[in-house]
Short mmCIF file of C-alpha atoms and ligand atoms in Angstrom, two decimals:
data_model
loop_
_atom_site.label_atom_id
_atom_site.label_comp_id
_atom_site.label_asym_id
_atom_site.label_seq_id
_atom_site.Cartn_x
_atom_site.Cartn_y
_atom_site.Cartn_z
CA MET A 1 129.02 64.88 129.54
CA LYS A 2 129.66 65.57 125.91
CA ALA A 3 132.33 64.33 123.51
CA TYR A 4 133.89 65.82 120.39
CA ARG A 5 135.54 63.68 117.72
CA ALA A 6 138.08 65.40 115.45
CA SER A 7 141.83 65.80 115.23
CA VAL A 8 142.91 67.09 118.66
CA LEU A 9 145.94 69.24 119.52
CA TYR A 10 147.22 69.73 123.08
CA PHE A 11 150.48 70.14 124.98
CA VAL A 12 152.30 67.75 127.32
CA ASN A 13 155.52 69.70 127.89
CA PRO A 14 156.58 73.27 127.20
CA ALA A 15 156.53 73.65 123.44
CA GLN A 16 155.79 69.97 122.82
CA ALA A 17 152.46 69.24 121.19
CA VAL A 18 150.48 66.02 120.88
CA PHE A 19 148.32 65.62 117.79
CA GLU A 20 145.69 62.89 117.68
CA SER A 21 144.65 62.73 114.04
CA ASP A 22 141.45 60.83 114.99
CA GLY A 23 140.97 62.07 118.53
CA LEU A 24 138.29 62.38 121.17
CA LEU A 25 137.79 65.19 123.66
CA VAL A 26 135.37 64.42 126.50
CA VAL A 27 134.06 67.27 128.65
CA GLY A 28 131.83 67.27 131.69
CA PRO A 29 131.08 69.29 134.82
CA SER A 30 133.69 69.77 137.53
CA ALA A 31 132.94 69.97 141.25
CA ARG A 32 132.77 73.76 140.79
CA GLY A 33 130.18 73.42 138.05
CA LEU A 34 132.30 74.42 135.05
CA GLN A 35 132.72 72.22 132.00
CA VAL A 36 136.22 70.72 132.16
CA VAL A 37 138.12 68.15 130.14
CA GLN A 38 137.40 64.65 131.45
CA ALA A 39 139.52 62.76 128.92
CA VAL A 40 141.53 63.36 125.76
CA GLY A 41 143.25 60.92 123.45
CA SER A 42 142.74 58.76 120.41
CA TYR A 43 139.17 57.90 119.43
CA ALA A 44 139.99 54.21 119.21
CA ALA A 45 141.31 54.12 122.78
CA LEU A 46 138.63 56.27 124.41
CA ALA A 47 135.43 55.48 122.49
CA PRO A 48 134.64 52.21 124.37
CA ARG A 49 134.82 54.02 127.74
CA PHE A 50 132.52 56.83 126.59
CA ALA A 51 130.17 54.90 124.29
CA ASP A 52 127.09 56.37 126.00
CA VAL A 53 128.25 59.97 125.78
CA PRO A 54 126.68 62.06 122.98
CA THR A 55 129.45 62.73 120.47
CA ALA A 56 129.72 65.55 117.93
CA HIS A 57 131.86 64.60 114.94
CA PHE A 58 133.93 67.18 113.06
CA PRO A 59 135.61 65.33 110.18
CA GLY A 60 138.60 67.18 108.75
CA ARG A 61 138.64 69.66 111.63
CA ILE A 62 141.16 70.25 114.45
CA ILE A 63 140.16 70.88 118.05
CA ALA A 64 142.80 72.96 119.83
CA PRO A 65 143.02 74.92 123.09
CA GLY A 66 141.42 78.37 123.01
CA PHE A 67 144.08 81.05 122.60
CA VAL A 68 145.32 83.12 125.54
CA ASP A 69 146.11 86.79 124.84
CA MET A 70 148.42 88.11 127.56
CA HIS A 71 148.13 91.82 126.82
CA LEU A 72 145.79 94.13 124.96
CA HIS A 73 143.66 97.22 125.42
CA TYR A 74 139.90 96.85 124.97
CA PRO A 75 139.37 100.63 124.70
CA GLN A 76 141.67 100.70 121.67
CA ILE A 77 139.42 98.87 119.22
CA ASP A 78 139.10 102.18 117.35
CA VAL A 79 142.79 103.06 117.68
CA ILE A 80 144.00 100.00 115.75
CA GLY A 81 145.56 100.98 112.44
CA SER A 82 146.22 104.65 113.30
CA PRO A 83 149.30 106.24 111.69
CA ALA A 84 151.87 107.83 114.02
CA GLU A 85 155.55 108.70 114.34
CA GLY A 86 156.07 106.27 117.21
CA LEU A 87 154.77 105.28 120.63
CA LEU A 88 154.63 108.65 122.39
CA PRO A 89 152.92 110.66 119.57
CA TRP A 90 150.61 107.70 118.99
CA LEU A 91 149.48 107.84 122.65
CA GLU A 92 148.95 111.60 122.53
CA ASN A 93 147.17 111.84 119.17
CA TYR A 94 145.02 108.71 119.13
CA THR A 95 144.98 106.68 122.31
CA PHE A 96 144.23 109.25 124.99
CA PRO A 97 141.44 111.02 123.00
CA HIS A 98 139.72 107.65 122.44
CA GLU A 99 140.12 106.50 126.02
CA LYS A 100 138.41 109.67 127.35
CA ARG A 101 135.09 108.38 125.98
CA PHE A 102 135.10 105.47 128.44
CA SER A 103 133.96 107.70 131.31
CA SER A 104 130.49 106.85 129.92
CA PRO A 105 129.02 103.49 131.01
CA GLU A 106 126.98 103.30 127.78
CA TYR A 107 129.98 103.94 125.56
CA SER A 108 131.99 101.38 127.55
CA ALA A 109 129.22 98.77 127.29
CA GLN A 110 128.99 98.85 123.50
CA ALA A 111 132.79 98.78 123.17
CA ALA A 112 132.98 95.83 125.60
CA ALA A 113 130.38 93.89 123.59
CA PHE A 114 132.26 94.50 120.34
CA PHE A 115 135.61 93.62 121.93
CA ILE A 116 134.49 90.28 123.36
CA ALA A 117 132.74 89.31 120.14
CA GLU A 118 136.00 90.05 118.30
CA LEU A 119 138.05 87.94 120.76
CA LEU A 120 135.71 84.98 120.32
CA ARG A 121 135.58 85.36 116.54
CA ASN A 122 139.38 85.02 116.59
CA GLY A 123 139.44 82.05 118.95
CA VAL A 124 140.73 83.95 121.99
CA THR A 125 139.14 82.51 125.13
CA THR A 126 141.29 84.09 127.87
CA ALA A 127 142.57 87.66 127.88
CA LEU A 128 144.48 89.95 130.20
CA THR A 129 143.43 93.39 129.03
CA PHE A 130 143.74 97.01 130.03
CA ALA A 131 140.53 98.99 130.53
CA THR A 132 140.82 102.79 130.92
CA SER A 133 141.29 104.94 134.02
CA HIS A 134 137.49 105.13 134.42
CA PRO A 135 135.91 102.53 136.75
CA ALA A 136 132.91 102.49 134.37
CA SER A 137 135.11 100.92 131.71
CA VAL A 138 136.02 98.05 134.07
CA HIS A 139 132.45 97.39 135.22
CA ALA A 140 131.27 97.27 131.59
CA LEU A 141 133.90 94.75 130.50
CA PHE A 142 133.52 92.45 133.51
CA ALA A 143 129.74 92.46 133.09
CA GLU A 144 130.04 91.53 129.41
CA ALA A 145 132.65 88.82 130.09
CA GLN A 146 130.46 87.38 132.83
CA ARG A 147 127.54 87.12 130.39
CA HIS A 148 129.77 85.00 128.10
CA SER A 149 131.24 82.96 130.99
CA LEU A 150 134.64 84.12 129.74
CA ARG A 151 137.86 83.84 131.74
CA LEU A 152 138.92 87.48 131.58
CA ILE A 153 141.27 89.63 133.62
CA THR A 154 141.21 93.42 133.51
CA GLY A 155 141.70 96.46 135.69
CA LYS A 156 141.31 100.21 135.98
CA VAL A 157 144.34 102.01 134.56
CA LEU A 158 146.35 104.02 137.10
CA MET A 159 147.70 107.24 135.53
CA ASP A 160 147.87 110.32 137.73
CA GLN A 161 150.53 112.31 135.85
CA HIS A 162 151.88 113.27 132.42
CA SER A 163 148.56 112.63 130.77
CA PRO A 164 145.72 114.91 129.63
CA ASP A 165 142.51 115.89 131.39
CA GLY A 166 139.84 113.28 130.88
CA VAL A 167 142.10 110.25 131.33
CA ARG A 168 144.32 111.39 134.23
CA ASP A 169 143.13 110.12 137.60
CA GLU A 170 143.66 111.34 141.16
CA THR A 171 146.17 109.47 143.32
CA VAL A 172 144.18 108.67 146.47
CA GLN A 173 140.87 108.11 144.68
CA SER A 174 142.52 105.85 142.08
CA LEU A 175 143.69 103.47 144.79
CA ILE A 176 140.31 103.51 146.55
CA ASP A 177 138.63 102.74 143.22
CA THR A 178 141.10 99.90 142.54
CA GLU A 179 140.43 98.22 145.87
CA ALA A 180 136.65 98.56 145.44
CA LEU A 181 136.90 96.94 141.99
CA ILE A 182 139.02 94.09 143.38
CA GLN A 183 136.39 93.42 146.02
CA ARG A 184 133.53 93.65 143.53
CA TRP A 185 134.95 91.49 140.72
CA HIS A 186 138.07 89.48 141.55
CA GLY A 187 137.27 85.75 141.71
CA VAL A 188 133.64 86.23 140.70
CA ASP A 189 132.79 83.43 138.26
CA ARG A 190 135.82 83.25 135.92
CA LEU A 191 136.86 86.90 136.31
CA GLY A 192 140.11 88.21 137.73
CA TYR A 193 141.34 91.68 138.61
CA ALA A 194 144.67 93.19 137.54
CA ILE A 195 146.25 96.18 139.28
CA THR A 196 147.09 98.30 136.24
CA PRO A 197 149.68 101.09 136.45
CA ARG A 198 149.87 102.28 132.83
CA PHE A 199 153.65 102.65 132.85
CA VAL A 200 156.19 104.39 135.08
CA PRO A 201 156.01 107.85 133.43
CA ASN A 202 152.20 108.02 133.88
CA CYS A 203 152.24 107.18 137.60
CA SER A 204 153.49 109.27 140.52
CA ALA A 205 155.72 107.58 143.10
CA ALA A 206 152.80 107.76 145.54
CA GLN A 207 150.52 105.95 143.08
CA LEU A 208 153.10 103.24 142.35
CA HIS A 209 153.66 102.84 146.08
CA GLY A 210 149.92 102.43 146.65
CA ALA A 211 149.69 99.93 143.79
CA GLY A 212 152.49 97.90 145.38
CA GLU A 213 150.68 97.93 148.74
CA LEU A 214 147.52 96.60 147.10
CA ALA A 215 149.58 93.96 145.26
CA ALA A 216 150.94 92.75 148.62
CA ARG A 217 147.50 92.79 150.27
CA TYR A 218 145.87 90.83 147.41
CA PRO A 219 148.54 88.34 146.32
CA ASP A 220 146.32 86.39 143.91
CA VAL A 221 145.31 89.55 142.05
CA TRP A 222 147.26 90.15 138.82
CA ILE A 223 149.46 93.14 137.98
CA GLN A 224 149.78 94.40 134.40
CA SER A 225 151.90 97.17 132.97
CA HIS A 226 154.40 98.03 130.23
CA VAL A 227 158.19 98.07 130.38
CA ALA A 228 161.08 98.88 128.01
CA GLU A 229 159.00 99.06 124.85
CA ASN A 230 160.76 101.99 123.25
CA LYS A 231 164.09 103.76 123.63
CA ASP A 232 162.55 107.25 124.13
CA GLU A 233 160.44 105.80 126.94
CA VAL A 234 163.52 104.20 128.56
CA VAL A 235 165.31 107.59 128.49
CA TRP A 236 162.26 109.27 130.02
CA VAL A 237 162.19 106.78 132.92
CA ARG A 238 165.92 107.31 133.48
CA GLN A 239 165.26 111.05 133.83
CA LEU A 240 162.43 110.42 136.30
CA TYR A 241 164.41 107.86 138.36
CA PRO A 242 168.10 108.70 137.83
CA LYS A 243 169.19 106.49 140.73
CA ALA A 244 167.30 103.40 139.59
CA ARG A 245 169.47 100.65 138.11
CA SER A 246 167.03 100.19 135.23
CA TYR A 247 163.46 100.86 134.12
CA LEU A 248 162.37 97.40 135.31
CA SER A 249 163.96 97.96 138.72
CA VAL A 250 161.58 100.90 139.33
CA TYR A 251 158.69 98.42 139.37
CA GLU A 252 160.70 96.21 141.72
CA GLN A 253 161.30 99.05 144.14
CA PHE A 254 157.53 99.59 144.44
CA GLY A 255 156.74 95.88 144.99
CA LEU A 256 155.27 95.38 141.53
CA LEU A 257 157.35 92.37 140.43
CA ARG A 258 155.91 89.09 141.68
CA PRO A 259 154.09 85.99 140.38
CA ARG A 260 151.04 87.08 138.33
CA ALA A 261 152.77 90.35 137.33
CA VAL A 262 152.77 90.67 133.54
CA TYR A 263 154.85 93.25 131.69
CA ALA A 264 154.20 93.97 128.04
CA HIS A 265 157.13 94.25 125.62
CA CYS A 266 160.33 93.70 127.69
CA ILE A 267 162.47 94.62 124.68
CA HIS A 268 165.20 96.96 125.91
CA LEU A 269 166.36 94.87 128.87
CA ASP A 270 169.80 93.69 129.93
CA ASP A 271 170.72 90.36 131.50
CA GLU A 272 170.35 91.76 135.01
CA ASP A 273 166.75 92.73 134.18
CA ARG A 274 166.13 89.28 132.73
CA ALA A 275 167.48 87.67 135.88
CA LEU A 276 165.18 89.94 137.92
CA LEU A 277 162.13 88.75 135.95
CA ARG A 278 163.17 85.18 136.58
CA ALA A 279 163.87 85.73 140.30
CA THR A 280 160.56 87.50 140.93
CA CYS A 281 158.48 85.13 138.72
CA ALA A 282 157.11 88.10 136.78
CA ALA A 283 156.28 87.37 133.13
CA ALA A 284 156.70 89.10 129.78
CA ALA A 285 153.85 89.61 127.32
CA VAL A 286 155.59 89.50 123.95
CA SER A 287 153.69 91.78 121.55
CA PRO A 288 155.28 91.30 118.13
CA THR A 289 152.74 92.91 115.76
CA SER A 290 152.74 96.01 117.95
CA ASN A 291 156.52 96.13 118.19
CA LEU A 292 156.89 95.82 114.41
CA PHE A 293 154.11 98.35 113.73
CA LEU A 294 155.49 100.99 116.08
CA GLY A 295 159.12 100.19 115.27
CA SER A 296 159.85 99.60 118.93
CA GLY A 297 162.37 96.76 118.61
CA PHE A 298 162.64 92.98 118.77
CA PHE A 299 162.03 90.74 121.78
CA ASP A 300 165.18 88.71 122.48
CA TYR A 301 164.02 85.09 122.70
CA VAL A 302 167.55 83.74 123.15
CA GLY A 303 168.16 86.16 126.03
CA ALA A 304 164.83 85.25 127.60
CA ASP A 305 165.51 81.51 127.47
CA ARG A 306 169.06 81.99 128.75
CA ALA A 307 167.65 83.77 131.80
CA GLY A 308 164.69 81.39 132.06
CA PHE A 309 161.88 83.84 132.75
CA GLN A 310 158.33 83.16 131.61
CA TYR A 311 156.72 84.72 128.59
CA GLY A 312 153.84 84.31 126.19
CA LEU A 313 152.20 86.06 123.27
CA ALA A 314 149.95 89.08 123.13
CA SER A 315 148.20 91.07 120.41
CA ASP A 316 148.59 94.45 122.16
CA VAL A 317 145.64 95.82 120.19
CA GLY A 318 145.51 98.76 119.37
CA GLY A 319 149.31 99.15 119.08
CA GLY A 320 149.12 95.63 117.67
CA THR A 321 147.60 95.27 114.24
CA SER A 322 145.42 92.18 114.63
CA PHE A 323 143.25 90.25 117.06
CA SER A 324 144.19 87.07 115.21
CA PRO A 325 146.53 84.72 117.11
CA PHE A 326 147.76 83.48 113.72
CA HIS A 327 148.99 86.95 112.79
CA THR A 328 150.62 87.32 116.21
CA MET A 329 152.38 83.93 115.96
CA LEU A 330 153.68 84.81 112.49
CA ALA A 331 154.96 88.17 113.71
CA ALA A 332 156.63 86.41 116.66
CA TYR A 333 158.40 84.15 114.19
CA CYS A 334 159.66 87.22 112.26
CA VAL A 335 160.77 88.90 115.49
CA GLY A 336 162.63 85.74 116.52
CA ARG A 337 164.37 85.52 113.14
CA GLU A 338 165.64 89.12 113.31
CA GLY A 339 169.38 88.80 113.89
CA GLN A 340 170.77 92.32 113.53
CA THR A 341 170.04 93.68 117.03
CA LYS A 342 170.22 90.35 118.90
CA ALA A 343 170.76 86.66 118.24
CA GLY A 344 168.33 85.41 115.59
CA VAL A 345 166.46 82.15 116.13
CA SER A 346 163.97 80.13 114.09
CA LEU A 347 161.12 79.42 116.51
CA GLY A 348 159.38 76.13 115.87
CA PRO A 349 155.65 76.08 115.11
CA GLN A 350 154.83 74.05 118.23
CA HIS A 351 156.72 76.57 120.34
CA LEU A 352 154.92 79.53 118.73
CA TRP A 353 151.54 77.84 119.30
CA TRP A 354 152.46 77.00 122.90
CA GLN A 355 153.39 80.65 123.54
CA HIS A 356 149.81 81.66 122.69
CA THR A 357 148.09 78.84 124.63
CA ALA A 358 149.63 76.72 127.41
CA GLY A 359 152.75 78.89 127.71
CA ALA A 360 150.71 82.07 128.06
CA ALA A 361 148.48 80.36 130.62
CA ARG A 362 151.53 79.28 132.62
CA SER A 363 152.88 82.84 132.52
CA LEU A 364 149.56 84.04 133.95
CA GLY A 365 149.67 81.46 136.75
CA LEU A 366 146.83 79.55 135.06
CA GLU A 367 148.70 76.38 134.09
CA GLY A 368 146.31 73.43 134.07
CA VAL A 369 143.35 75.83 134.12
CA VAL A 370 143.22 77.19 130.56
CA GLY A 371 145.37 77.10 127.42
CA ASN A 372 145.48 73.31 127.22
CA LEU A 373 143.17 70.31 126.89
CA LEU A 374 144.64 67.95 129.47
CA PRO A 375 142.12 66.42 131.91
CA GLY A 376 141.03 69.01 134.47
CA CYS A 377 141.50 72.02 132.18
CA GLU A 378 138.49 74.24 131.69
CA ALA A 379 136.90 73.30 128.36
CA ASP A 380 137.69 76.43 126.32
CA PHE A 381 138.57 75.33 122.81
CA VAL A 382 138.45 76.17 119.14
CA VAL A 383 137.43 74.11 116.13
CA LEU A 384 139.85 74.90 113.31
CA ASN A 385 139.25 74.42 109.60
CA PRO A 386 142.57 73.77 107.87
CA GLN A 387 140.79 74.13 104.50
CA ALA A 388 139.45 77.61 105.29
CA THR A 389 140.99 79.22 102.20
CA PRO A 390 142.01 77.71 98.85
CA LEU A 391 145.71 78.23 99.53
CA LEU A 392 145.46 76.80 103.07
CA ALA A 393 143.57 73.76 101.77
CA ARG A 394 146.22 73.17 99.12
CA LYS A 395 149.09 73.70 101.54
CA THR A 396 147.75 71.72 104.53
CA ALA A 397 146.83 68.78 102.26
CA GLN A 398 150.55 68.43 101.54
CA ALA A 399 151.71 68.71 105.16
CA GLY A 400 153.96 65.75 105.95
CA SER A 401 154.40 66.46 109.65
CA LEU A 402 152.73 68.27 112.55
CA ASP A 403 155.26 71.10 112.24
CA GLU A 404 154.39 71.57 108.57
CA LEU A 405 150.65 71.58 109.33
CA LEU A 406 150.93 74.07 112.21
CA PHE A 407 153.32 76.35 110.35
CA ALA A 408 150.99 76.50 107.33
CA LEU A 409 148.18 77.58 109.67
CA ILE A 410 150.42 80.15 111.39
CA VAL A 411 151.62 81.71 108.14
CA LEU A 412 148.38 81.54 106.12
CA GLY A 413 145.70 81.48 108.83
CA ASP A 414 143.37 84.19 110.13
CA ASP A 415 139.85 84.44 111.58
CA ARG A 416 138.48 82.31 108.73
CA VAL A 417 140.25 79.27 110.25
CA ILE A 418 138.27 79.62 113.49
CA GLU A 419 135.09 77.69 112.73
CA GLN A 420 133.82 77.59 116.31
CA THR A 421 134.90 78.93 119.69
CA VAL A 422 133.56 76.93 122.63
CA ILE A 423 133.60 78.41 126.14
CA SER A 424 133.44 76.35 129.33
CA GLN A 425 129.97 77.20 130.58
CA ALA A 426 128.71 76.49 134.06
CA GLY A 427 127.43 72.91 133.74
CA ASN A 428 124.85 71.36 136.00
CA VAL A 429 125.30 74.10 138.61
CA ALA A 430 124.62 77.41 136.92
CA GLY A 431 126.06 80.68 138.15
CA VAL A 432 128.57 79.24 140.59
CA THR A 433 130.96 81.77 142.11
CA VAL A 434 134.53 80.56 142.54
ZN1 ZN B 501 149.91 97.84 125.69
#
């Protein structure tokens, strides 16, 4: 066992944080061999029980759950920050040409190494990410994540139509490849597979049907896709499926809405769609920096909470403009405030933080596993320095409440705040397969 003494932040209820200003986090091996939280609370209360446990002391620092990024694209590390007229030209001019390179295992391996280093540098300890349509891209990322003992979920992109040579796949083979990748990687160490239809326009009906069959056969495998990001895209789907009630209902008709199904964006929905997300237990990956960058629209938080479906935050790199959870939380605040196209709301700092940690984990079906520091959670955490920049130091020194402290970090923070990222390694039993 090992203990960490610092301020400690964790969540007890949705959007309700606990902050122990002089706290103790005790971690030790679980029955499965991973390091998990054994106890968390105030130092004064816990220290006598754990007096023999070696304790690292981080004065002035905050230990918080590692961040959970619900949606991004690892092959788009070189697409970030590319100028375009909107989503569809951006895909054609930047994204697809870059993704073609991932047919090479060597190219994929170096990109995977860079990507995971960037996640960790930004305090992201769990990610649900797209790969490309090439199985090599998936093997490379899983292998790299396994080396870091990271809890990572990815999958081969399904895209058999309306896309150029070099990224387009073949219907039957794409489904064979998907099933082989599920069998090779899903549930190995901390890795999970996600069936990954890119979005309705890129997938034939036969491919979506096959994806739905696999989703039924492997119910604990994830599903990830995009829905209702952009109005041009919504019109395109209406042309492809004129009889469908909505864009989202196309996924339903192919069996692709269920628990562990995660849809990025979910902007241009109506209340019937929102009720469908709730009824099927599918979740939304809110991607605010991407939506602002590409001018796609504003996620309706009031509508989401009225319907009661699950959601959490995502960077959506490379449509998104930052790997930093602080930048994403700030953008989510701005998106919430927008009140011209929907009801505006001022999201509280604890709620924003929860959306990128425990709330995102819950949306992924990983509540009590990651995204929090309650006993039993896997010990993925970050050590934050609230004095990382002169302005942050000045501002956080004046914080009179937890909300003021967290909001200062959200608005002014970036990768410099992340002093350490600690991943739950296999403890006394190395290399255990779960
Ligand atoms: Zn995306």
